[in-house]
PDB file of C-alpha atoms in Angstrom:
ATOM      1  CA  UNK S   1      38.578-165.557 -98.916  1.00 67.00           C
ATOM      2  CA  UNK S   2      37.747-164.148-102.242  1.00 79.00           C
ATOM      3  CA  UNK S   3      38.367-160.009-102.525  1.00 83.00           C
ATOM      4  CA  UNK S   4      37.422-158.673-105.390  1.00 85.00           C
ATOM      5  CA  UNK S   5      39.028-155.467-106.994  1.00 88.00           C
ATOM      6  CA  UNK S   6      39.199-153.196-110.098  1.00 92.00           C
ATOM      7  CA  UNK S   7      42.149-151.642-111.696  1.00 95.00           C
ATOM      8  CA  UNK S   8      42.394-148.960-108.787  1.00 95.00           C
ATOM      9  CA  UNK S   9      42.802-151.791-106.315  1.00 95.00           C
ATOM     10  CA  UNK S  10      40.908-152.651-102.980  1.00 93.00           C
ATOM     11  CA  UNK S  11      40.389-150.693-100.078  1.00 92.00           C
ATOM     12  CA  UNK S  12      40.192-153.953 -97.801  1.00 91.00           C
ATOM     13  CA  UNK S  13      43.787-154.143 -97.047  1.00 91.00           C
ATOM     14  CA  UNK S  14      46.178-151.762 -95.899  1.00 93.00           C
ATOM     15  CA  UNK S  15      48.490-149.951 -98.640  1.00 95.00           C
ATOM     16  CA  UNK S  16      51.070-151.864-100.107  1.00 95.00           C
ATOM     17  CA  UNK S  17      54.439-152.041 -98.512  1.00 95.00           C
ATOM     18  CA  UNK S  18      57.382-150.560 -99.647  1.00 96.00           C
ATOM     19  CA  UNK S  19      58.865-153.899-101.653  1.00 95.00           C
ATOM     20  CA  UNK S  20      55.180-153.979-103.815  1.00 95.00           C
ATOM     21  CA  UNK S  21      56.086-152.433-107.364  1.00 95.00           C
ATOM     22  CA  UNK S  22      54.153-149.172-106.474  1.00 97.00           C
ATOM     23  CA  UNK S  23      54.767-148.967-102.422  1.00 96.00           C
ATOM     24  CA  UNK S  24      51.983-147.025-100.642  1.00 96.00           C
ATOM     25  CA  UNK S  25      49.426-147.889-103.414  1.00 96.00           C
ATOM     26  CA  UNK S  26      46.535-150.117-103.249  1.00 96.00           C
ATOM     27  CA  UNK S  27      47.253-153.505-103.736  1.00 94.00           C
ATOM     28  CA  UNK S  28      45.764-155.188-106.548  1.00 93.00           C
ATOM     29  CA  UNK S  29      45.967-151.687-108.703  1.00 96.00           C
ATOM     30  CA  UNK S  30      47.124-151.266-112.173  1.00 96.00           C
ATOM     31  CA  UNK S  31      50.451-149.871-112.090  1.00 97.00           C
ATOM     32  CA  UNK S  32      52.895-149.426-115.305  1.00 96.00           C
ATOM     33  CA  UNK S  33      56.687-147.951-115.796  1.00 96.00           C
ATOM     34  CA  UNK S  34      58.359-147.050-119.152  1.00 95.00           C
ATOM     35  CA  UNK S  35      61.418-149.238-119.648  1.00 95.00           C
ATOM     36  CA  UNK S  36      63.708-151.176-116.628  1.00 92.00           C
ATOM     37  CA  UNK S  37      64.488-148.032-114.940  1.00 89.00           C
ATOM     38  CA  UNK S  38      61.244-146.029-114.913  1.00 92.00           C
ATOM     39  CA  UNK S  39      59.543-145.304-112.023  1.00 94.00           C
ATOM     40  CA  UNK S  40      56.261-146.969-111.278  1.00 96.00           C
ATOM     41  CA  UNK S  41      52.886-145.154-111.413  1.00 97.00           C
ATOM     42  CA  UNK S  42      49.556-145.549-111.163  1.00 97.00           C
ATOM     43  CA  UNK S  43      47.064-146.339-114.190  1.00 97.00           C
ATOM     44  CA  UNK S  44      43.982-147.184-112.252  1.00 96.00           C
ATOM     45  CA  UNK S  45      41.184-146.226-114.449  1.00 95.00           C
ATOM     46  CA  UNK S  46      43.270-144.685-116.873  1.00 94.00           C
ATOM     47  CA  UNK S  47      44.671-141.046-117.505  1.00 93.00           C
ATOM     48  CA  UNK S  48      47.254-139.329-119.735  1.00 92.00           C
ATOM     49  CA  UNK S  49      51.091-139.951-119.104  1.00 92.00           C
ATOM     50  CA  UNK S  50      54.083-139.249-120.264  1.00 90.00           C
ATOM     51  CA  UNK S  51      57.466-141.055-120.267  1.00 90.00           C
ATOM     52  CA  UNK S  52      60.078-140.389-117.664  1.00 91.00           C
ATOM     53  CA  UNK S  53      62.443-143.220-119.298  1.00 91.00           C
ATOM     54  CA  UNK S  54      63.401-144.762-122.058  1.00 93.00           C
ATOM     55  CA  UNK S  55      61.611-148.275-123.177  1.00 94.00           C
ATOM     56  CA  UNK S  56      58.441-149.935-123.547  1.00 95.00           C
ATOM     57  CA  UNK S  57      55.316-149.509-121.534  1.00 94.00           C
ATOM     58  CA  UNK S  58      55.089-152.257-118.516  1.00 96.00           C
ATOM     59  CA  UNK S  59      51.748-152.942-116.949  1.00 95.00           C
ATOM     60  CA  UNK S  60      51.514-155.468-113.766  1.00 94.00           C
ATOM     61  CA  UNK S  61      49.279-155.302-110.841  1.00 94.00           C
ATOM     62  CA  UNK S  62      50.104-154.174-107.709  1.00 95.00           C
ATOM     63  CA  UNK S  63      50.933-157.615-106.435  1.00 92.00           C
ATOM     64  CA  UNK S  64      54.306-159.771-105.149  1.00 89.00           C
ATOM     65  CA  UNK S  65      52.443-162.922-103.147  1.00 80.00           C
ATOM     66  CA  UNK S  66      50.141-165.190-104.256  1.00 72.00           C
ATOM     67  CA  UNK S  67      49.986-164.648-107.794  1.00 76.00           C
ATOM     68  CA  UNK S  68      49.344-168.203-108.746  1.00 80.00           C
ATOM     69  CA  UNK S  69      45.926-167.350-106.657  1.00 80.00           C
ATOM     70  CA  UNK S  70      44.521-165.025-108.631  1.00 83.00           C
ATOM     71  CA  UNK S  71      42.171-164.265-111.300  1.00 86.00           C
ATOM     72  CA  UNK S  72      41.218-162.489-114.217  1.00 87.00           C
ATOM     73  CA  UNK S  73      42.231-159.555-116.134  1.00 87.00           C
ATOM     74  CA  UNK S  74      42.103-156.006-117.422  1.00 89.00           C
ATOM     75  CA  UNK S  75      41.390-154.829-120.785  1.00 91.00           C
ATOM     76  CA  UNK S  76      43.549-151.427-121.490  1.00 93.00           C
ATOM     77  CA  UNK S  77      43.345-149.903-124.558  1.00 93.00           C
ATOM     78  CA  UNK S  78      46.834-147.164-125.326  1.00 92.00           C
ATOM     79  CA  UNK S  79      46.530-144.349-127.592  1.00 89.00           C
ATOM     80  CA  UNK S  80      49.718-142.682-128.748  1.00 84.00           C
ATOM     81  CA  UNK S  81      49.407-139.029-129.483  1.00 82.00           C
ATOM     82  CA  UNK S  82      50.024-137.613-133.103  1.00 83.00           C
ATOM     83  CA  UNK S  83      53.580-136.182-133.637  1.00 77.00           C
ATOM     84  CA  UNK S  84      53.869-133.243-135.812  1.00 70.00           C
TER      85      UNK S  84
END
């Protein structure tokens, strides 16, 4: 069955389980994590955040089965603040 879903996820299934990237989050959301040993967060629609680790900024979605079935995409757009 297709289920569509946006970058805050879908509210047809129950919250992800705890070995989903962000447990207890919609599945299907936009999550991110600065560097390997950040802790995952929520980017849904967008927002300001700051770093809690070293590293680039990784996005995924919300997602550990059946990735080969699905489809399409998010377009995110990252604005680093000025540093004085």
């Amino acid at each position: 069955a297709l289920m569509r879903m946006g970058p805050t996820g879908t509210t047809e299934l129950e919250v992800a389980p705890d070995d989903y990237p962000l447990p207890q989050g919609r599945v299907g959301a936009l999550v991110g994590r600065f560097g390997e040993d950040g802790t995952p967060f929520l980017i849904g629609n967008g927002g300001t955040f700051i770093a809690d680790a070293d590293g680039e900024l990784q996005l995924r979605i919300n997602d550990i089965y059946g990735m080969d079935d699905n489809a399409g995409g998010y377009v995110v757009l990252i604005e680093k603040p000025e540093t004085e």
